[in-house]
Amino acid sequence: MKLQGKVALVTGAASGIGRAIAEQLAEEGASIVIADIQDKAGEEVAAANRDKGHKAEFIRFDVTDAASIEAGFAETAKRLGPVTILVNNAGIAKAAPFGKTDLAFWDLMIKIDLTGPFLCMKAAIPGMLAAGFGRIVNIASTAGQTGYPYCAAYCAAKHGLVGMSRSLAREYAAKPLTVNCVCPGYADTPIVESAIANIVAKTGRSREDALAELVAHNPQRRLIKPQEVADAVTWLCLPGSASVTGQNIGVAGGEMM
Ligand code: NAD
């Protein structure tokens, strides 16, 4: 219970990787905020954690909307206390050939996957500095470390997130605040299920073939479990990880070295 007394806000925690992260932080004693646009699923995740004896709240939170973010942080402070752990996990991962990547597609990807974390960090950092403790973990991707075809907008957003995190890690290095990225490979979540469905619909190939193509990137030839990502995030949030900042921790079966 090394995170007892800390308040952790996890964006996109109603599903997939974010849900696993929030649950793991709660297991370490943190009070958790499920910050998501999905009301029903978010309430269910919060209730399931309360049933286990954790302090957990769902707060509706749209990372594309600065007013919603401000309101979400204020509501968190009222219900649980100031946020000292922020996990920027909310994201979308749509693929398209570059020729079909129009400005609307580009803007949406950047808005959710890059501007969202920017706005959440702007909202969180003053409170962390005042509290004398801060941990920010940004869920980037192996797409933040290398290029993949048909993913220009997603790769741009995730590379941007990695760069912004490195810059902030240096800027706040003299403060009790760390900023790191965790970079998963293809993981077993609804985002990847819809990527597989997309490949099947567009190419007529079987689900098994589509899955095999995705896991071919990973030397372990498997999807990453959300829990494996959550374990890396939790370790970065522990008080003992104070000297780990500006890092990209790959959770990708050795895909990136
Ligand atoms: P997911 O679709 O299961 O969950 C994403 C969550 O984000 C959903 O609950 C969704 O409601 C929420 N969300 C979307 N837009 C939002 C907004 N505007 N405001 C607040 N919440 C919003 O996806 P996942 O696979 O768990 O992905 C989580 C993160 O991990 C993403 O940033 C994704 O890019 C990253 N990632 C995923 C994989 C993978 O293979 N699944 C690999 C690398 C990185």
mmCIF file of C-alpha atoms and ligand atoms in Angstrom:
data_model
loop_
_atom_site.group_PDB
_atom_site.id
_atom_site.type_symbol
_atom_site.label_atom_id
_atom_site.label_comp_id
_atom_site.label_asym_id
_atom_site.label_seq_id
_atom_site.Cartn_x
_atom_site.Cartn_y
_atom_site.Cartn_z
ATOM 1 C CA MET A 1 0.000 0.000 0.000
ATOM 2 C CA LYS A 2 2.726 2.443 -1.017
ATOM 3 C CA LEU A 3 0.313 4.963 -2.540
ATOM 4 C CA GLN A 4 -1.924 5.394 0.508
ATOM 5 C CA GLY A 5 -3.129 9.004 0.719
ATOM 6 C CA LYS A 6 -2.401 9.777 -2.946
ATOM 7 C CA VAL A 7 -5.136 10.751 -5.401
ATOM 8 C CA ALA A 8 -4.712 9.273 -8.875
ATOM 9 C CA LEU A 9 -6.668 10.532 -11.869
ATOM 10 C CA VAL A 10 -6.616 8.180 -14.856
ATOM 11 C CA THR A 11 -8.125 9.429 -18.107
ATOM 12 C CA GLY A 12 -9.895 6.874 -20.279
ATOM 13 C CA ALA A 13 -10.171 4.510 -17.296
ATOM 14 C CA ALA A 14 -13.622 3.173 -18.223
ATOM 15 C CA SER A 15 -12.008 0.614 -20.536
ATOM 16 C CA GLY A 16 -8.923 -1.384 -21.485
ATOM 17 C CA ILE A 17 -5.491 -0.267 -20.313
ATOM 18 C CA GLY A 18 -6.804 2.719 -18.294
ATOM 19 C CA ARG A 19 -9.129 0.515 -16.295
ATOM 20 C CA ALA A 20 -6.283 -1.887 -15.427
ATOM 21 C CA ILE A 21 -4.064 1.056 -14.395
ATOM 22 C CA ALA A 22 -6.709 2.603 -12.130
ATOM 23 C CA GLU A 23 -7.377 -0.754 -10.465
ATOM 24 C CA GLN A 24 -3.678 -1.413 -9.897
ATOM 25 C CA LEU A 25 -3.115 2.067 -8.380
ATOM 26 C CA ALA A 26 -6.094 1.443 -6.076
ATOM 27 C CA GLU A 27 -4.543 -1.873 -5.006
ATOM 28 C CA GLU A 28 -1.510 0.175 -3.882
ATOM 29 C CA GLY A 29 -3.797 2.353 -1.739
ATOM 30 C CA ALA A 30 -4.416 5.371 -4.003
ATOM 31 C CA SER A 31 -7.862 6.962 -4.230
ATOM 32 C CA ILE A 32 -8.771 6.766 -7.907
ATOM 33 C CA VAL A 33 -10.722 8.893 -10.346
ATOM 34 C CA ILE A 34 -12.129 7.164 -13.410
ATOM 35 C CA ALA A 35 -12.056 10.141 -15.801
ATOM 36 C CA ASP A 36 -13.864 9.262 -19.026
ATOM 37 C CA ILE A 37 -16.608 10.239 -21.459
ATOM 38 C CA GLN A 38 -18.371 6.878 -21.040
ATOM 39 C CA ASP A 39 -20.808 7.422 -18.152
ATOM 40 C CA LYS A 40 -22.187 3.910 -17.720
ATOM 41 C CA ALA A 41 -18.887 2.021 -18.083
ATOM 42 C CA GLY A 42 -17.094 4.622 -15.923
ATOM 43 C CA GLU A 43 -19.658 4.323 -13.118
ATOM 44 C CA GLU A 44 -19.374 0.516 -13.290
ATOM 45 C CA VAL A 45 -15.565 0.576 -12.969
ATOM 46 C CA ALA A 46 -15.775 2.963 -9.999
ATOM 47 C CA ALA A 47 -18.461 0.833 -8.310
ATOM 48 C CA ALA A 48 -16.457 -2.379 -8.860
ATOM 49 C CA ASN A 49 -13.461 -0.756 -7.140
ATOM 50 C CA ARG A 50 -15.566 0.540 -4.244
ATOM 51 C CA ASP A 51 -16.876 -3.032 -3.809
ATOM 52 C CA LYS A 52 -13.253 -4.085 -3.254
ATOM 53 C CA GLY A 53 -12.935 -1.477 -0.487
ATOM 54 C CA HIS A 54 -11.115 1.174 -2.548
ATOM 55 C CA LYS A 55 -11.890 4.890 -2.716
ATOM 56 C CA ALA A 56 -13.030 5.345 -6.324
ATOM 57 C CA GLU A 57 -15.108 7.953 -8.149
ATOM 58 C CA PHE A 58 -16.264 8.273 -11.734
ATOM 59 C CA ILE A 59 -16.036 11.871 -12.938
ATOM 60 C CA ARG A 60 -17.184 12.723 -16.486
ATOM 61 C CA PHE A 61 -14.203 14.196 -18.194
ATOM 62 C CA ASP A 62 -13.628 15.024 -21.867
ATOM 63 C CA VAL A 63 -9.918 15.539 -22.574
ATOM 64 C CA THR A 64 -10.722 17.596 -25.686
ATOM 65 C CA ASP A 65 -12.528 20.234 -23.634
ATOM 66 C CA ALA A 66 -10.490 22.549 -21.377
ATOM 67 C CA ALA A 67 -13.576 23.577 -19.359
ATOM 68 C CA SER A 68 -14.492 19.933 -18.708
ATOM 69 C CA ILE A 69 -10.911 19.250 -17.548
ATOM 70 C CA GLU A 70 -10.898 22.236 -15.148
ATOM 71 C CA ALA A 71 -14.286 21.166 -13.775
ATOM 72 C CA GLY A 72 -13.071 17.551 -13.427
ATOM 73 C CA PHE A 73 -9.993 18.554 -11.410
ATOM 74 C CA ALA A 74 -12.103 20.847 -9.185
ATOM 75 C CA GLU A 75 -14.644 18.058 -8.590
ATOM 76 C CA THR A 76 -11.831 15.614 -7.773
ATOM 77 C CA ALA A 77 -10.336 18.019 -5.225
ATOM 78 C CA LYS A 78 -13.765 18.370 -3.608
ATOM 79 C CA ARG A 79 -14.519 14.632 -3.423
ATOM 80 C CA LEU A 80 -11.064 13.101 -2.808
ATOM 81 C CA GLY A 81 -8.389 15.810 -2.518
ATOM 82 C CA PRO A 82 -5.873 17.284 -4.952
ATOM 83 C CA VAL A 83 -4.544 15.042 -7.723
ATOM 84 C CA THR A 84 -0.938 13.958 -7.134
ATOM 85 C CA ILE A 85 -0.838 11.176 -9.748
ATOM 86 C CA LEU A 86 -1.999 11.816 -13.307
ATOM 87 C CA VAL A 87 -2.097 9.092 -15.934
ATOM 88 C CA ASN A 88 -2.863 10.441 -19.408
ATOM 89 C CA ASN A 89 -4.265 7.302 -20.976
ATOM 90 C CA ALA A 90 -7.391 8.392 -22.905
ATOM 91 C CA GLY A 91 -6.762 7.950 -26.581
ATOM 92 C CA ILE A 92 -8.004 6.826 -29.935
ATOM 93 C CA ALA A 93 -6.021 4.889 -32.524
ATOM 94 C CA LYS A 94 -7.471 5.166 -35.993
ATOM 95 C CA ALA A 95 -5.504 4.110 -39.066
ATOM 96 C CA ALA A 96 -5.728 5.507 -42.595
ATOM 97 C CA PRO A 97 -3.487 5.717 -45.658
ATOM 98 C CA PHE A 98 -1.796 9.128 -45.780
ATOM 99 C CA GLY A 99 -3.752 10.027 -48.938
ATOM 100 C CA LYS A 100 -6.991 9.597 -46.975
ATOM 101 C CA THR A 101 -5.732 11.390 -43.846
ATOM 102 C CA ASP A 102 -7.663 14.641 -44.199
ATOM 103 C CA LEU A 103 -7.416 17.635 -41.895
ATOM 104 C CA ALA A 104 -10.459 16.604 -39.815
ATOM 105 C CA PHE A 105 -8.935 13.152 -39.161
ATOM 106 C CA TRP A 106 -5.561 14.696 -38.288
ATOM 107 C CA ASP A 107 -7.110 17.317 -35.972
ATOM 108 C CA LEU A 108 -9.178 14.730 -34.077
ATOM 109 C CA MET A 109 -6.178 12.478 -33.440
ATOM 110 C CA ILE A 110 -3.983 15.360 -32.281
ATOM 111 C CA LYS A 111 -6.775 16.820 -30.154
ATOM 112 C CA ILE A 112 -7.412 13.641 -28.157
ATOM 113 C CA ASP A 113 -3.967 11.985 -28.103
ATOM 114 C CA LEU A 114 -1.708 15.052 -27.750
ATOM 115 C CA THR A 115 -3.615 18.225 -26.806
ATOM 116 C CA GLY A 116 -5.628 16.246 -24.220
ATOM 117 C CA PRO A 117 -2.516 15.281 -22.199
ATOM 118 C CA PHE A 118 -1.173 18.857 -22.612
ATOM 119 C CA LEU A 119 -4.345 20.320 -21.080
ATOM 120 C CA CYS A 120 -4.491 17.729 -18.290
ATOM 121 C CA MET A 121 -0.856 18.379 -17.331
ATOM 122 C CA LYS A 122 -1.503 22.146 -17.308
ATOM 123 C CA ALA A 123 -4.396 21.524 -14.910
ATOM 124 C CA ALA A 124 -2.537 19.022 -12.682
ATOM 125 C CA ILE A 125 0.972 20.407 -12.207
ATOM 126 C CA PRO A 126 0.241 23.458 -9.971
ATOM 127 C CA GLY A 127 -1.539 21.214 -7.431
ATOM 128 C CA MET A 128 1.297 18.660 -7.522
ATOM 129 C CA LEU A 129 3.903 21.348 -6.859
ATOM 130 C CA ALA A 130 1.798 22.698 -3.970
ATOM 131 C CA ALA A 131 1.443 19.161 -2.544
ATOM 132 C CA GLY A 132 5.185 18.484 -2.837
ATOM 133 C CA PHE A 133 4.608 15.236 -4.767
ATOM 134 C CA GLY A 134 3.732 14.575 -8.373
ATOM 135 C CA ARG A 135 3.802 11.636 -10.764
ATOM 136 C CA ILE A 136 2.742 11.986 -14.379
ATOM 137 C CA VAL A 137 2.678 8.942 -16.628
ATOM 138 C CA ASN A 138 1.717 9.389 -20.248
ATOM 139 C CA ILE A 139 0.553 6.336 -22.158
ATOM 140 C CA ALA A 140 2.268 6.750 -25.492
ATOM 141 C CA SER A 141 2.912 3.696 -27.675
ATOM 142 C CA THR A 142 5.609 2.003 -29.689
ATOM 143 C CA ALA A 143 4.086 4.378 -32.305
ATOM 144 C CA GLY A 144 5.780 7.120 -30.253
ATOM 145 C CA GLN A 145 9.152 5.457 -30.854
ATOM 146 C CA THR A 146 9.003 4.374 -34.496
ATOM 147 C CA GLY A 147 6.872 4.820 -37.602
ATOM 148 C CA TYR A 148 4.180 2.425 -38.806
ATOM 149 C CA PRO A 149 2.475 2.636 -42.198
ATOM 150 C CA TYR A 150 -1.121 3.994 -42.293
ATOM 151 C CA CYS A 151 -0.652 5.639 -38.888
ATOM 152 C CA ALA A 152 0.852 9.066 -39.666
ATOM 153 C CA ALA A 153 -1.526 11.033 -37.430
ATOM 154 C CA TYR A 154 -1.356 8.541 -34.548
ATOM 155 C CA CYS A 155 2.454 8.302 -34.778
ATOM 156 C CA ALA A 156 2.715 12.105 -34.891
ATOM 157 C CA ALA A 157 0.526 12.469 -31.791
ATOM 158 C CA LYS A 158 2.413 9.798 -29.841
ATOM 159 C CA HIS A 159 5.864 11.091 -30.873
ATOM 160 C CA GLY A 160 4.641 14.531 -29.768
ATOM 161 C CA LEU A 161 3.589 13.112 -26.413
ATOM 162 C CA VAL A 162 7.020 11.545 -25.918
ATOM 163 C CA GLY A 163 8.758 14.818 -26.791
ATOM 164 C CA MET A 164 6.532 16.921 -24.532
ATOM 165 C CA SER A 165 7.107 14.483 -21.632
ATOM 166 C CA ARG A 166 10.900 14.628 -22.053
ATOM 167 C CA SER A 167 10.807 18.413 -22.086
ATOM 168 C CA LEU A 168 8.664 18.610 -18.933
ATOM 169 C CA ALA A 169 10.845 16.037 -17.160
ATOM 170 C CA ARG A 170 13.842 18.362 -17.596
ATOM 171 C CA GLU A 171 11.847 21.529 -16.828
ATOM 172 C CA TYR A 172 10.585 20.146 -13.502
ATOM 173 C CA ALA A 173 13.626 18.021 -12.600
ATOM 174 C CA ALA A 174 14.433 20.190 -9.576
ATOM 175 C CA LYS A 175 10.870 19.727 -8.232
ATOM 176 C CA PRO A 176 9.372 16.629 -6.600
ATOM 177 C CA LEU A 177 7.629 15.780 -9.863
ATOM 178 C CA THR A 178 8.432 13.111 -12.467
ATOM 179 C CA VAL A 179 7.119 12.825 -16.020
ATOM 180 C CA ASN A 180 7.496 9.559 -17.921
ATOM 181 C CA CYS A 181 5.949 7.663 -20.801
ATOM 182 C CA VAL A 182 4.942 4.035 -20.976
ATOM 183 C CA CYS A 183 4.956 2.692 -24.531
ATOM 184 C CA PRO A 184 2.857 -0.440 -25.013
ATOM 185 C CA GLY A 185 2.905 -2.611 -28.114
ATOM 186 C CA TYR A 186 -0.385 -3.995 -29.427
ATOM 187 C CA ALA A 187 -2.419 -4.844 -26.332
ATOM 188 C CA ASP A 188 -5.518 -6.917 -25.736
ATOM 189 C CA THR A 189 -8.143 -4.127 -25.541
ATOM 190 C CA PRO A 190 -11.206 -2.850 -27.490
ATOM 191 C CA ILE A 191 -8.960 -0.524 -29.588
ATOM 192 C CA VAL A 192 -7.120 -3.533 -30.991
ATOM 193 C CA GLU A 193 -10.342 -5.531 -31.440
ATOM 194 C CA SER A 194 -11.644 -2.721 -33.658
ATOM 195 C CA ALA A 195 -8.311 -2.582 -35.559
ATOM 196 C CA ILE A 196 -8.672 -6.323 -36.253
ATOM 197 C CA ALA A 197 -12.322 -5.858 -37.340
ATOM 198 C CA ASN A 198 -11.175 -3.027 -39.645
ATOM 199 C CA ILE A 199 -8.504 -5.217 -41.293
ATOM 200 C CA VAL A 200 -11.029 -8.076 -41.730
ATOM 201 C CA ALA A 201 -13.639 -5.715 -43.256
ATOM 202 C CA LYS A 202 -11.184 -3.978 -45.598
ATOM 203 C CA THR A 203 -9.135 -6.993 -46.752
ATOM 204 C CA GLY A 204 -11.483 -9.970 -46.387
ATOM 205 C CA ARG A 205 -8.792 -11.799 -44.426
ATOM 206 C CA SER A 206 -9.626 -13.975 -41.404
ATOM 207 C CA ARG A 207 -9.505 -12.669 -37.819
ATOM 208 C CA GLU A 208 -6.585 -15.064 -37.112
ATOM 209 C CA ASP A 209 -4.580 -13.653 -40.054
ATOM 210 C CA ALA A 210 -5.260 -10.068 -38.955
ATOM 211 C CA LEU A 211 -4.205 -10.827 -35.376
ATOM 212 C CA ALA A 212 -1.061 -12.631 -36.604
ATOM 213 C CA GLU A 213 -0.089 -9.528 -38.596
ATOM 214 C CA LEU A 214 -0.422 -7.295 -35.520
ATOM 215 C CA VAL A 215 1.529 -9.561 -33.168
ATOM 216 C CA ALA A 216 4.248 -10.098 -35.803
ATOM 217 C CA HIS A 217 5.767 -6.798 -34.576
ATOM 218 C CA ASN A 218 6.269 -8.274 -31.096
ATOM 219 C CA PRO A 219 9.195 -10.732 -30.739
ATOM 220 C CA GLN A 220 7.097 -12.593 -28.123
ATOM 221 C CA ARG A 221 4.338 -12.969 -30.802
ATOM 222 C CA ARG A 222 1.451 -12.076 -28.514
ATOM 223 C CA LEU A 223 -0.736 -9.187 -27.454
ATOM 224 C CA ILE A 224 0.368 -7.307 -24.329
ATOM 225 C CA LYS A 225 -1.938 -7.719 -21.332
ATOM 226 C CA PRO A 226 -3.389 -4.438 -19.930
ATOM 227 C CA GLN A 227 -2.192 -5.599 -16.498
ATOM 228 C CA GLU A 228 1.415 -5.624 -17.746
ATOM 229 C CA VAL A 229 1.095 -1.960 -18.719
ATOM 230 C CA ALA A 230 -0.530 -1.192 -15.360
ATOM 231 C CA ASP A 231 2.374 -2.783 -13.478
ATOM 232 C CA ALA A 232 4.904 -0.511 -15.248
ATOM 233 C CA VAL A 233 2.767 2.588 -14.612
ATOM 234 C CA THR A 234 2.334 1.735 -10.938
ATOM 235 C CA TRP A 235 6.056 1.290 -10.438
ATOM 236 C CA LEU A 236 6.710 4.747 -11.950
ATOM 237 C CA CYS A 237 4.188 6.238 -9.495
ATOM 238 C CA LEU A 238 5.796 4.823 -6.339
ATOM 239 C CA PRO A 239 7.661 7.213 -4.025
ATOM 240 C CA GLY A 240 10.823 5.139 -4.593
ATOM 241 C CA SER A 241 10.818 5.917 -8.338
ATOM 242 C CA ALA A 242 11.659 9.590 -7.732
ATOM 243 C CA SER A 243 14.843 9.481 -9.811
ATOM 244 C CA VAL A 244 13.152 7.945 -12.850
ATOM 245 C CA THR A 245 12.034 10.807 -15.092
ATOM 246 C CA GLY A 246 11.983 11.563 -18.804
ATOM 247 C CA GLN A 247 11.929 7.846 -19.674
ATOM 248 C CA ASN A 248 9.971 5.816 -22.212
ATOM 249 C CA ILE A 249 9.348 2.424 -20.704
ATOM 250 C CA GLY A 250 8.553 -0.051 -23.465
ATOM 251 C CA VAL A 251 6.026 -2.756 -22.606
ATOM 252 C CA ALA A 252 6.154 -4.453 -25.961
ATOM 253 C CA GLY A 253 7.823 -7.868 -25.691
ATOM 254 C CA GLY A 254 11.157 -6.490 -26.884
ATOM 255 C CA GLU A 255 9.846 -4.760 -30.041
ATOM 256 C CA MET A 256 11.843 -1.597 -29.284
ATOM 257 C CA MET A 257 15.433 -1.649 -28.019
HETATM 258 P P1 NAD B 1 -9.796 1.710 -25.125
HETATM 259 O O1 NAD B 1 -10.558 2.126 -26.331
HETATM 260 O O2 NAD B 1 -10.104 0.408 -24.480
HETATM 261 O O3 NAD B 1 -9.889 2.857 -24.020
HETATM 262 C C1 NAD B 1 -9.752 4.208 -24.330
HETATM 263 C C2 NAD B 1 -10.601 4.987 -23.354
HETATM 264 O O4 NAD B 1 -10.421 6.386 -23.623
HETATM 265 C C3 NAD B 1 -12.107 4.697 -23.499
HETATM 266 O O5 NAD B 1 -12.681 4.399 -22.235
HETATM 267 C C4 NAD B 1 -12.663 5.986 -24.065
HETATM 268 O O6 NAD B 1 -13.993 6.269 -23.658
HETATM 269 C C5 NAD B 1 -11.679 7.012 -23.500
HETATM 270 N N1 NAD B 1 -11.710 8.264 -24.241
HETATM 271 C C6 NAD B 1 -11.701 8.433 -25.588
HETATM 272 N N2 NAD B 1 -11.803 9.739 -25.897
HETATM 273 C C7 NAD B 1 -11.865 10.411 -24.714
HETATM 274 C C8 NAD B 1 -11.989 11.784 -24.366
HETATM 275 N N3 NAD B 1 -12.103 12.732 -25.315
HETATM 276 N N4 NAD B 1 -11.998 12.124 -23.058
HETATM 277 C C9 NAD B 1 -11.912 11.174 -22.089
HETATM 278 N N5 NAD B 1 -11.829 9.854 -22.362
HETATM 279 C C10 NAD B 1 -11.802 9.476 -23.656
HETATM 280 O O7 NAD B 1 -8.248 1.790 -25.552
HETATM 281 P P2 NAD B 1 -6.912 1.176 -24.908
HETATM 282 O O8 NAD B 1 -6.383 0.185 -25.847
HETATM 283 O O9 NAD B 1 -7.110 0.825 -23.492
HETATM 284 O O10 NAD B 1 -5.948 2.457 -25.067
HETATM 285 C C11 NAD B 1 -5.575 3.266 -23.973
HETATM 286 C C12 NAD B 1 -4.321 4.055 -24.361
HETATM 287 O O11 NAD B 1 -3.265 3.154 -24.668
HETATM 288 C C13 NAD B 1 -4.494 4.947 -25.595
HETATM 289 O O12 NAD B 1 -3.846 6.184 -25.387
HETATM 290 C C14 NAD B 1 -3.800 4.169 -26.694
HETATM 291 O O13 NAD B 1 -3.299 5.001 -27.717
HETATM 292 C C15 NAD B 1 -2.684 3.508 -25.901
HETATM 293 N N6 NAD B 1 -2.148 2.317 -26.533
HETATM 294 C C16 NAD B 1 -2.943 1.254 -26.770
HETATM 295 C C17 NAD B 1 -2.396 0.136 -27.374
HETATM 296 C C18 NAD B 1 -3.215 -1.072 -27.685
HETATM 297 O O14 NAD B 1 -2.741 -1.910 -28.449
HETATM 298 N N7 NAD B 1 -4.395 -1.240 -27.110
HETATM 299 C C19 NAD B 1 -1.029 0.122 -27.731
HETATM 300 C C20 NAD B 1 -0.258 1.241 -27.457
HETATM 301 C C21 NAD B 1 -0.825 2.338 -26.867
#
